[in-house]
PDB file of C-alpha atoms and ligand atoms in Angstrom:
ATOM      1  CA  UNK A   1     163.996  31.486  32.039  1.00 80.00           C
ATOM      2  CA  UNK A   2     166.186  28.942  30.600  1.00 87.00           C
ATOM      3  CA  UNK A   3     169.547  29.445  28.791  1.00 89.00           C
ATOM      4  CA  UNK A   4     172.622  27.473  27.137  1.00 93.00           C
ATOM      5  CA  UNK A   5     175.501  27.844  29.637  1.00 94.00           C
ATOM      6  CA  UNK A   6     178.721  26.843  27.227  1.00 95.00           C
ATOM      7  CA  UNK A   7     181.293  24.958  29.286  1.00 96.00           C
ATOM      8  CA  UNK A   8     185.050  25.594  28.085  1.00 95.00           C
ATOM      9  CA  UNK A   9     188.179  24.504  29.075  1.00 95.00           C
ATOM     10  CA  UNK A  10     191.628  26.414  27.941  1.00 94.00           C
ATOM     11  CA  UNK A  11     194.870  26.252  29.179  1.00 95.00           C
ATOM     12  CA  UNK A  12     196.106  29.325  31.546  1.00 93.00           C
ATOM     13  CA  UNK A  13     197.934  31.191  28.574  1.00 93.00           C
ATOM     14  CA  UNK A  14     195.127  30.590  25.668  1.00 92.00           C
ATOM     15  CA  UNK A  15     192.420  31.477  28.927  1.00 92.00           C
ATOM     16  CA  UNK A  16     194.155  35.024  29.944  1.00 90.00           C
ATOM     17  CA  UNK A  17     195.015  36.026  25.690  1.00 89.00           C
ATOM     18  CA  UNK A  18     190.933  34.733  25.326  1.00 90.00           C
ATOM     19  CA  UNK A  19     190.283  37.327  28.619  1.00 88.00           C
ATOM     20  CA  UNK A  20     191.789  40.107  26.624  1.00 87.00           C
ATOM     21  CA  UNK A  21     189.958  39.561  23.184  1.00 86.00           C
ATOM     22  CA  UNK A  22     186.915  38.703  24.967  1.00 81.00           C
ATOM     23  CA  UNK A  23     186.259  41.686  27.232  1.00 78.00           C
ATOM     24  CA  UNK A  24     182.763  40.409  28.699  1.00 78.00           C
ATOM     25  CA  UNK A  25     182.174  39.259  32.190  1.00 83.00           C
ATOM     26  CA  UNK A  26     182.172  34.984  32.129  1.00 90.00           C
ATOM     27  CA  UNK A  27     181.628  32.257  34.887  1.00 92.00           C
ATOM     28  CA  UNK A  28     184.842  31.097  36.528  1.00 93.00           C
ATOM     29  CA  UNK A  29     184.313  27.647  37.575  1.00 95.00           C
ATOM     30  CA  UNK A  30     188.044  25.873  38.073  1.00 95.00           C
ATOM     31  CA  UNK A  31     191.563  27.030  38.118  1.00 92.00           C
ATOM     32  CA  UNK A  32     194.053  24.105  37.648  1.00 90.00           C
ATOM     33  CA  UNK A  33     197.937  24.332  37.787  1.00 90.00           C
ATOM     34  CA  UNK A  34     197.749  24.101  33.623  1.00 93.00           C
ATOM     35  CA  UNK A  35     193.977  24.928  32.689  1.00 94.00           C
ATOM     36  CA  UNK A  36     190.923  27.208  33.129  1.00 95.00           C
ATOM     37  CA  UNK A  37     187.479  25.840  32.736  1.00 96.00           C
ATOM     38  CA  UNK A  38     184.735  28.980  32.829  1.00 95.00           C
ATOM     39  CA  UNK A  39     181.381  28.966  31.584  1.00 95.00           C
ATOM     40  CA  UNK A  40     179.266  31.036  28.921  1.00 93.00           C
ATOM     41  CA  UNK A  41     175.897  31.937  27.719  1.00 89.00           C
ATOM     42  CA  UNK A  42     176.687  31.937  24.155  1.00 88.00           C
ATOM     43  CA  UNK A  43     178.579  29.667  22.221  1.00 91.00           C
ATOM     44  CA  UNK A  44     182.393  31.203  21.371  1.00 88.00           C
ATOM     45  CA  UNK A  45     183.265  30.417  17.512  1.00 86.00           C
ATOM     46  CA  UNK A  46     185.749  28.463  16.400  1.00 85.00           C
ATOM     47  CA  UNK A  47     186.152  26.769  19.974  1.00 89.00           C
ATOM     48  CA  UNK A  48     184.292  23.578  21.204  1.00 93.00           C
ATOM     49  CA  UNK A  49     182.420  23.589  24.437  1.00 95.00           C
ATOM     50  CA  UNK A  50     183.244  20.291  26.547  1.00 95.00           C
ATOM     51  CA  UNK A  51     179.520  20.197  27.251  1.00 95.00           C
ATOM     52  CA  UNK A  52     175.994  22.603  26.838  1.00 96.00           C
ATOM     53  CA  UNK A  53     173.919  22.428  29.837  1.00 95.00           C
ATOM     54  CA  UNK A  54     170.570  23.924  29.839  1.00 94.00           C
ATOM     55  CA  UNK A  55     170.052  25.778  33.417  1.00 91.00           C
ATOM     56  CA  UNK A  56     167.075  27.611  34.471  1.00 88.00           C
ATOM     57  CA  UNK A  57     167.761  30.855  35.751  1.00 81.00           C
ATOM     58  CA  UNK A  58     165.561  32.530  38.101  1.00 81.00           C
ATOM     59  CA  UNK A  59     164.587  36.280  36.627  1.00 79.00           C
ATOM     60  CA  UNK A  60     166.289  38.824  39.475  1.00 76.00           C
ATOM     61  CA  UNK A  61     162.576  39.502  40.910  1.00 77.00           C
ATOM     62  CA  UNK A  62     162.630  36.177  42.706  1.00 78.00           C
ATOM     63  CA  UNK A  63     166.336  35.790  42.906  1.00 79.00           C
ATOM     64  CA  UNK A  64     166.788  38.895  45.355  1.00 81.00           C
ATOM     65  CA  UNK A  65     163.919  39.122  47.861  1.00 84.00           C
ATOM     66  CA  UNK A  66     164.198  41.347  50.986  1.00 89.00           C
ATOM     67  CA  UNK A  67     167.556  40.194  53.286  1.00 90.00           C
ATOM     68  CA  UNK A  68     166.773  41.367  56.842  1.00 90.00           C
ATOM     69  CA  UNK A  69     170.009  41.079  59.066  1.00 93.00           C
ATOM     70  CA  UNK A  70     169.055  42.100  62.977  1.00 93.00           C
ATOM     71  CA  UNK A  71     168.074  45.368  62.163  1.00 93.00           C
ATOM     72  CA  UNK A  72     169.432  46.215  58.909  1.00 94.00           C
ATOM     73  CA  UNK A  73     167.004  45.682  55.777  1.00 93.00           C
ATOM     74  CA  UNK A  74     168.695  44.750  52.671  1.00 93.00           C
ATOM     75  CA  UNK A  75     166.586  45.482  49.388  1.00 93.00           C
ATOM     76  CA  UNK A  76     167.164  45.211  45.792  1.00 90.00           C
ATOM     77  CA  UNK A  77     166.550  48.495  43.758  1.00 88.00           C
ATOM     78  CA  UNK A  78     162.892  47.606  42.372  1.00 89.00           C
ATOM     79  CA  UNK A  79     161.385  47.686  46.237  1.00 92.00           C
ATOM     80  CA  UNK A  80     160.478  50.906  47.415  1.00 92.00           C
ATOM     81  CA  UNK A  81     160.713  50.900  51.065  1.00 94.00           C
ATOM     82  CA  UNK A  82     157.781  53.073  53.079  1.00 95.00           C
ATOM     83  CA  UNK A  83     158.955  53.962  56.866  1.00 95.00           C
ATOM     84  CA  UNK A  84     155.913  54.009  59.119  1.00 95.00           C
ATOM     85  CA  UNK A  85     156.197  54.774  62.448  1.00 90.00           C
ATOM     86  CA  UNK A  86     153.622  53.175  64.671  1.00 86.00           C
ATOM     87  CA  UNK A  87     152.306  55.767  66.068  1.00 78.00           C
ATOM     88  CA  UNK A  88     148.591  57.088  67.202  1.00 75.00           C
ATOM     89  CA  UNK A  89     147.459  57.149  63.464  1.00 76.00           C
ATOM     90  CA  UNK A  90     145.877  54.829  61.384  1.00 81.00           C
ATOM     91  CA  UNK A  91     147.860  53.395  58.281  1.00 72.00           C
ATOM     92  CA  UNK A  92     150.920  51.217  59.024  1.00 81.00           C
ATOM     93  CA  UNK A  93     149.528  48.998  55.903  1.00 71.00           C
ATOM     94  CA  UNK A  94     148.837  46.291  58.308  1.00 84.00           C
ATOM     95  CA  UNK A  95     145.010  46.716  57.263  1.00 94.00           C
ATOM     96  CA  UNK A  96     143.427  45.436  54.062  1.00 97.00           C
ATOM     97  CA  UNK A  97     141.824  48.926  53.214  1.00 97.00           C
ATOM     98  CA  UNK A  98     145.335  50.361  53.309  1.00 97.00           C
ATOM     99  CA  UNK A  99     146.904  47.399  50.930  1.00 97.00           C
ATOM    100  CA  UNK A 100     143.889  47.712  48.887  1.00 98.00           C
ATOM    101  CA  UNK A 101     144.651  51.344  48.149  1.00 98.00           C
ATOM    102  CA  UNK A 102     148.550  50.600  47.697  1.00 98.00           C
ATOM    103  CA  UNK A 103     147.902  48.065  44.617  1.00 98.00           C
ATOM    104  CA  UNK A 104     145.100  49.927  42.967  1.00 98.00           C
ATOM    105  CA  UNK A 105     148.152  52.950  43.066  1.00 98.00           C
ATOM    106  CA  UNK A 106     150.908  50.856  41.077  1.00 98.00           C
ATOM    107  CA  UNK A 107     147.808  50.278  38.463  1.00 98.00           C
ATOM    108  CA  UNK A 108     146.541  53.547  38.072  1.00 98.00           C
ATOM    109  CA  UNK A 109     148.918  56.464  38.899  1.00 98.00           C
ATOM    110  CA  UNK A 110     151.148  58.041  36.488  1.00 98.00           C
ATOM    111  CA  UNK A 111     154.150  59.579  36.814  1.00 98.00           C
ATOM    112  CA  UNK A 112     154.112  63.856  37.666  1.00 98.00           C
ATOM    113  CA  UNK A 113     150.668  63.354  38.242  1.00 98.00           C
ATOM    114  CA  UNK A 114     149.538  65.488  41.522  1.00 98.00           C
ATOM    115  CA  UNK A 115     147.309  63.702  44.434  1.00 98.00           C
ATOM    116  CA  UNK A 116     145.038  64.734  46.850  1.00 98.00           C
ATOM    117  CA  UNK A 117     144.841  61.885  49.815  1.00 98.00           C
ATOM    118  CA  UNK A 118     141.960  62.270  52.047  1.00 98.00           C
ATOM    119  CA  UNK A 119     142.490  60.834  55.459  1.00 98.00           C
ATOM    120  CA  UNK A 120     146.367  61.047  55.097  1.00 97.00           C
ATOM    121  CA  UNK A 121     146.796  58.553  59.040  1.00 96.00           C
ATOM    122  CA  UNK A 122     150.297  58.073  59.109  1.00 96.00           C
ATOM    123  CA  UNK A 123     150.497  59.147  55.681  1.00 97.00           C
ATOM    124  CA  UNK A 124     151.331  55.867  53.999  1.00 97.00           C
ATOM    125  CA  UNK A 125     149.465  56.415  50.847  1.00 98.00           C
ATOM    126  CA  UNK A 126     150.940  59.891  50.107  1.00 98.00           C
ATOM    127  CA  UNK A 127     154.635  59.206  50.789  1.00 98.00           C
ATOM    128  CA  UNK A 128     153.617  55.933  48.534  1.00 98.00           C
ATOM    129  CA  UNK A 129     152.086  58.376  45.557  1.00 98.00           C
ATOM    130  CA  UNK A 130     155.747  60.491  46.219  1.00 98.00           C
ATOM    131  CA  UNK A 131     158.020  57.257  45.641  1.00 97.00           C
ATOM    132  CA  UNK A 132     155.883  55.913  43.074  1.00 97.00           C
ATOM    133  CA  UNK A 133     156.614  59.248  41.188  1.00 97.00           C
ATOM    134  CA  UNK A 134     153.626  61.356  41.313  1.00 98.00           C
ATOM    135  CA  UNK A 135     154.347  65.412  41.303  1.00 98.00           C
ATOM    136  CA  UNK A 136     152.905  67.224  43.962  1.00 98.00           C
ATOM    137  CA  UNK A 137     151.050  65.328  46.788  1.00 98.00           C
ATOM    138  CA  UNK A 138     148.485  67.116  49.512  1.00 98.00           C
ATOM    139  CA  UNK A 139     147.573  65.173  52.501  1.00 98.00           C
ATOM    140  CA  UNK A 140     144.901  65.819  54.673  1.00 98.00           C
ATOM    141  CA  UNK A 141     143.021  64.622  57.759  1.00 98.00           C
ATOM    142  CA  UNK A 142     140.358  66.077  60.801  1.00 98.00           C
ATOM    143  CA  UNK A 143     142.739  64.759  63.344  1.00 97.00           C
ATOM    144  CA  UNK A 144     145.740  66.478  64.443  1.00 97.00           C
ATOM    145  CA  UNK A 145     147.862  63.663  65.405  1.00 96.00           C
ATOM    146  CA  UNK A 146     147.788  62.257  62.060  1.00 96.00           C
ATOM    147  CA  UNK A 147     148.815  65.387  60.653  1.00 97.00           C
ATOM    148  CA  UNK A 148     151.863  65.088  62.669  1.00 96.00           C
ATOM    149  CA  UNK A 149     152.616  61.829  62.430  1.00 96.00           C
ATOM    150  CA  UNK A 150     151.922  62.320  58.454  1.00 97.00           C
ATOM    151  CA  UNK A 151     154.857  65.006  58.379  1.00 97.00           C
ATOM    152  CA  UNK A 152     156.828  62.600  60.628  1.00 96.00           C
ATOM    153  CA  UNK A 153     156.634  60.051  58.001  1.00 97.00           C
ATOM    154  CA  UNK A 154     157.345  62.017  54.800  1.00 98.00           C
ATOM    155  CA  UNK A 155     160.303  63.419  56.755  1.00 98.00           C
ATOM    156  CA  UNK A 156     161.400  60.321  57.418  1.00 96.00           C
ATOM    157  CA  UNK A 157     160.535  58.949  53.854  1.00 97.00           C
ATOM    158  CA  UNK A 158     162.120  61.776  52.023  1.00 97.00           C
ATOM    159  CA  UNK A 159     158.907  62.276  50.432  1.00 98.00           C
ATOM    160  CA  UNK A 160     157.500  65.979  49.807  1.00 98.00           C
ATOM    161  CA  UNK A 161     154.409  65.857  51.111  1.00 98.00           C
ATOM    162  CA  UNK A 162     152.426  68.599  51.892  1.00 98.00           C
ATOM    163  CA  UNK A 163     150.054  67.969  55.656  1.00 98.00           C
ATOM    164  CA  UNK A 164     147.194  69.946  56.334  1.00 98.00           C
ATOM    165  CA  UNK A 165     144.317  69.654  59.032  1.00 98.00           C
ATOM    166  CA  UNK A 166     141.772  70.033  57.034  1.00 98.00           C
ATOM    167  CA  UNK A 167     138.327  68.138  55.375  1.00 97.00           C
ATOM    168  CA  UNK A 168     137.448  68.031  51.737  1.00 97.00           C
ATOM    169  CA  UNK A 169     135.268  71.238  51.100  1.00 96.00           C
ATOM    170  CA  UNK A 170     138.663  73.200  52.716  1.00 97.00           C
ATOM    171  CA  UNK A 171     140.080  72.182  49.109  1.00 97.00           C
ATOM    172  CA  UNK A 172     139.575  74.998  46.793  1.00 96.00           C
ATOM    173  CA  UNK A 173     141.441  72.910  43.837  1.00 96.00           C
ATOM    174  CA  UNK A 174     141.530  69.248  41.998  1.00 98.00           C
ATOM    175  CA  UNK A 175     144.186  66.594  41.646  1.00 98.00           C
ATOM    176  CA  UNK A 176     144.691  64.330  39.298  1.00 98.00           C
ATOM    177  CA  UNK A 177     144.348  61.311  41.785  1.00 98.00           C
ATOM    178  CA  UNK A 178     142.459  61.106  44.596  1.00 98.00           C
ATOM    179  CA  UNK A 179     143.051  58.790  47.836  1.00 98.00           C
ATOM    180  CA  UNK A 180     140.002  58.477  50.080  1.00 98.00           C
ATOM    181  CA  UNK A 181     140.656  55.377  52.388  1.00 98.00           C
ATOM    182  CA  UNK A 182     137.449  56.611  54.541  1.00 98.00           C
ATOM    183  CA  UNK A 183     134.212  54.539  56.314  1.00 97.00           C
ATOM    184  CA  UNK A 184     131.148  54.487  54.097  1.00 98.00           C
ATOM    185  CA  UNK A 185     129.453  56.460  57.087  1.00 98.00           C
ATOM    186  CA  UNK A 186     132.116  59.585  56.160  1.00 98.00           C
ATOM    187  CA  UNK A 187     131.618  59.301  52.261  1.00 98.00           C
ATOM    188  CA  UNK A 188     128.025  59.231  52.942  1.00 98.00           C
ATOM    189  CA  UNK A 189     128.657  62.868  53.791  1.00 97.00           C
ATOM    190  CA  UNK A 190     131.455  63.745  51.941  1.00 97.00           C
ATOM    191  CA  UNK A 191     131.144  61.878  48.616  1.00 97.00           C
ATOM    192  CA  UNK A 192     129.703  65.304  46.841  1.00 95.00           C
ATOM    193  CA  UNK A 193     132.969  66.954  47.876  1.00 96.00           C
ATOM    194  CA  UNK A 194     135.315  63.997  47.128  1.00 98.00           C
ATOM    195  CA  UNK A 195     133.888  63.920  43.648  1.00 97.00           C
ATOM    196  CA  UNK A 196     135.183  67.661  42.866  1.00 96.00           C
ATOM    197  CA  UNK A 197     138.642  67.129  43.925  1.00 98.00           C
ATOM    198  CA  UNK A 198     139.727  64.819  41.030  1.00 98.00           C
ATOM    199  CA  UNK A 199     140.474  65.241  37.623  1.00 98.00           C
ATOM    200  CA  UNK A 200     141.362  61.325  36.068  1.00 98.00           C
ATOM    201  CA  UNK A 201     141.327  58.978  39.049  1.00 98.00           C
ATOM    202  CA  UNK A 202     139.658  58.457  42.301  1.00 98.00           C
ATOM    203  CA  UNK A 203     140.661  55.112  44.518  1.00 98.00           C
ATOM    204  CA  UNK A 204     138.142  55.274  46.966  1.00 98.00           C
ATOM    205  CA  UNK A 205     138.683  52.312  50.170  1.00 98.00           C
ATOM    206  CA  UNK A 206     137.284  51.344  53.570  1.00 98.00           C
ATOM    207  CA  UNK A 207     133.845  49.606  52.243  1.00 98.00           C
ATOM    208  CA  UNK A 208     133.026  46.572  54.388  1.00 98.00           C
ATOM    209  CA  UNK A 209     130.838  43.656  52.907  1.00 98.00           C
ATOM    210  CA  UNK A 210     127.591  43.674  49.968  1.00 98.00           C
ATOM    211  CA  UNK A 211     125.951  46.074  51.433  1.00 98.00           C
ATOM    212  CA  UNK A 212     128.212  49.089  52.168  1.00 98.00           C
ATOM    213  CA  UNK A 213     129.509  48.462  48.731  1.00 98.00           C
ATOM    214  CA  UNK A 214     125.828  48.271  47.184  1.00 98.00           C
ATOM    215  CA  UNK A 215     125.121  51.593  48.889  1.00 98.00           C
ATOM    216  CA  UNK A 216     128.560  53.316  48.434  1.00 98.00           C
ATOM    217  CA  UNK A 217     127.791  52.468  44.009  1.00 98.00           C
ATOM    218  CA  UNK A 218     124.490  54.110  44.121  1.00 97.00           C
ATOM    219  CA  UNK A 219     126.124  57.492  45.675  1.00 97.00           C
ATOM    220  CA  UNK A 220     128.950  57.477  43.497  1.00 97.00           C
ATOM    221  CA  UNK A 221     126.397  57.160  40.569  1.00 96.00           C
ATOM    222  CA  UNK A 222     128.614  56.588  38.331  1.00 94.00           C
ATOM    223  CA  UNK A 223     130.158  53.144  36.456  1.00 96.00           C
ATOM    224  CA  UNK A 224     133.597  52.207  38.249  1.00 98.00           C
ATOM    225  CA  UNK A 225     136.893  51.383  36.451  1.00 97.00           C
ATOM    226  CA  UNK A 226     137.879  48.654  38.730  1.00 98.00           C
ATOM    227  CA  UNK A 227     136.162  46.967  42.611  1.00 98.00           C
ATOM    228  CA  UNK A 228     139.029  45.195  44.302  1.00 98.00           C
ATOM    229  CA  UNK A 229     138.079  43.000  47.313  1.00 98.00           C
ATOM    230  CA  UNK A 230     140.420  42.328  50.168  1.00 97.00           C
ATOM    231  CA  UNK A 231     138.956  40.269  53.260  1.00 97.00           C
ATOM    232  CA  UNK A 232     135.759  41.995  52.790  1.00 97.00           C
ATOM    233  CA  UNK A 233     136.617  44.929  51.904  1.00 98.00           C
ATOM    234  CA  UNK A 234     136.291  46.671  48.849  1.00 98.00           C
ATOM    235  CA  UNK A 235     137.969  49.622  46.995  1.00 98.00           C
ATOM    236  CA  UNK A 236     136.103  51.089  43.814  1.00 98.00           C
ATOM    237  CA  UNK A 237     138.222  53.123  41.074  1.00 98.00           C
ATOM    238  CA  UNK A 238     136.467  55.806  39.429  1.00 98.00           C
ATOM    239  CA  UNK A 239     138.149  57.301  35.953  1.00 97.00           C
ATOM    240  CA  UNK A 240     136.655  60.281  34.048  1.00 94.00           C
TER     241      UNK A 240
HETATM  242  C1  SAM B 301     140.925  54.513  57.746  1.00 77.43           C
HETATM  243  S1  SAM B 301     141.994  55.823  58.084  1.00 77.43           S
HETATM  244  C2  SAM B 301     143.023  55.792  56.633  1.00 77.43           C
HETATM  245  C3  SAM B 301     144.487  56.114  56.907  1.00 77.43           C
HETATM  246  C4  SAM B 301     145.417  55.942  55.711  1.00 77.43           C
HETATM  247  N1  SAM B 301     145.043  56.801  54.625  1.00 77.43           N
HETATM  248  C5  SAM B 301     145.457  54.503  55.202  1.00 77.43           C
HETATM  249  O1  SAM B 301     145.039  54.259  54.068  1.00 77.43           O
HETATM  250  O2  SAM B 301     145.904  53.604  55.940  1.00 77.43           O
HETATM  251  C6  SAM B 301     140.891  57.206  57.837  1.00 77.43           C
HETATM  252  C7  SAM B 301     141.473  58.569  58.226  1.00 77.43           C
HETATM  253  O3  SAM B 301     140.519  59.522  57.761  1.00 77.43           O
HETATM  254  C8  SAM B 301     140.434  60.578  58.673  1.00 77.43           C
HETATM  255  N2  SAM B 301     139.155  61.258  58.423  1.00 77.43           N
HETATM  256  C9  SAM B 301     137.907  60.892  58.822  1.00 77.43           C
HETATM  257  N3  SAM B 301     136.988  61.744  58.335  1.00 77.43           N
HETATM  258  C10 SAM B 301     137.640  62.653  57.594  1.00 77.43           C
HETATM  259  C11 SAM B 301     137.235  63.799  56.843  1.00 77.43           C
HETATM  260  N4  SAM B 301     135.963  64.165  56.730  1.00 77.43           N
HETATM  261  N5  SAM B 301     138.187  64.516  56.198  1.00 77.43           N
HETATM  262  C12 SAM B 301     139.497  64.173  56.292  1.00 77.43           C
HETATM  263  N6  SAM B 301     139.937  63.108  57.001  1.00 77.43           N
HETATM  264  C13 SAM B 301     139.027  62.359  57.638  1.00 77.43           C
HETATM  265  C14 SAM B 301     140.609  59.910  60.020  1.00 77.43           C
HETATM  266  O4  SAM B 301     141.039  60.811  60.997  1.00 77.43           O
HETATM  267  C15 SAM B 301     141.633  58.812  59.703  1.00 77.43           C
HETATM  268  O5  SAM B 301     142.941  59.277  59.965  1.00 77.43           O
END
């Protein structure tokens, strides 16, 4: 973005009675024995400017990025930080499937909206659903481990996320959203049960290459919202 920055000199005395009247933050840029010279983003009236520059300011997005210091992380407020321990479960968000399912999120969930993920791993894309605002978040998977390292996680996270060793037809209920980052051999046999669990949105993930995602469209049987490709991979969003 570019703005006018308004370049004024005053002496000390007119500079501090200006402060007073003025009551809005402004750039200090010299302090001499007998004058102030500051800076402004709008012109002041009745006072000329010794010169207007036109500066390009970077929006705060790409002016704060991530500050690591040893092992101290640094982040500005718009970053939401997922801790993953790397542990015996898949999903530290290393893998394509994983990021796949983390940007289709941001697009499609809503805020209070409740989520079913199936195949929690480390439980990366529930705690993700929790910070991104969604209301009440089940997370399931056939292996124990990841159940424990998924309530690791959310402890860790803050997030309240609810871990249960379990497989879709367990789930008596539907969500709003539901995560499946699975392997087209699993939604082969669970795709009937995946599509009862979900009210609005279904991300489904983990469908490698043309032909996997051929076959995956023709069980779904249904017209997708969105097909996101990632190295190969693919993740299809289904809307009702
Ligand atoms: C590819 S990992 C995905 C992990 C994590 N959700 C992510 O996106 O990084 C798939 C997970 O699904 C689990 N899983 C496989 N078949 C399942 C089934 N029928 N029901 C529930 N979980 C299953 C596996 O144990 C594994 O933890």
């Amino acid at each position: 973005m570019r703005y006018k920055k308004h370049i004024y000199r005053l002496s000390r005395e007119d500079f501090y009675q200006f402060l007073l009247q003025h009551q809005r933050g402004l750039e200090l840029l010299s302090e001499g024995e007998s004058f102030v010279e500051f800076a402004l983003y709008e012109p002041i009236d009745d006072l000329e400017p010794l010169e207007v520059l036109t500066v390009e300011v970077l929006p705060p997005e790409r002016a704060f990025r991530p500050i690591r210091v040893k092992n101290l992380m640094v982040l500005p407020p718009w970053l939401k930080p997922l801790v993953i321990r790397p542990g015996s479960a898949f999903g530290t968000g290393l893998h394509a499937t994983t990021r796949l399912c983390l940007y289709m999120l941001q697009d499609f969930l809503k805020r209070g909206w409740s989520v079913l993920d199936v195949g929690t791993g480390t439980g990366i894309l529930a705690i993700a659903s929790k910070k991104l605002g969604a209301g009440r978040v089940l997370a399931i998977d056939v292996d124990p481990l990841a159940v424990e390292e998924c309530m690791h996680n959310s402890k860790e996270n803050h997030a309240r996320v609810e871990c249960l060793l379990a497989e879709p037809k367990d789930i008596g209920e539907s969500f709003d959203l539901l995560l499946a980052n699975l392997e087209l051999e699993v939604f082969r046999r669970e795709l009937l049960h995946l599509k009862r669990l979900f009210k609005k949105v279904a991300i489904f993930s983990g469908i490698y290459g043309r032909q996997e995602l051929d076959e995956f469209l023709e069980l779904l049987g249904q017209k997708p919202a969105k097909i996101k490709r990632l190295e190969n991979w693919h993740c299809v969003v289904v809307k009702t």
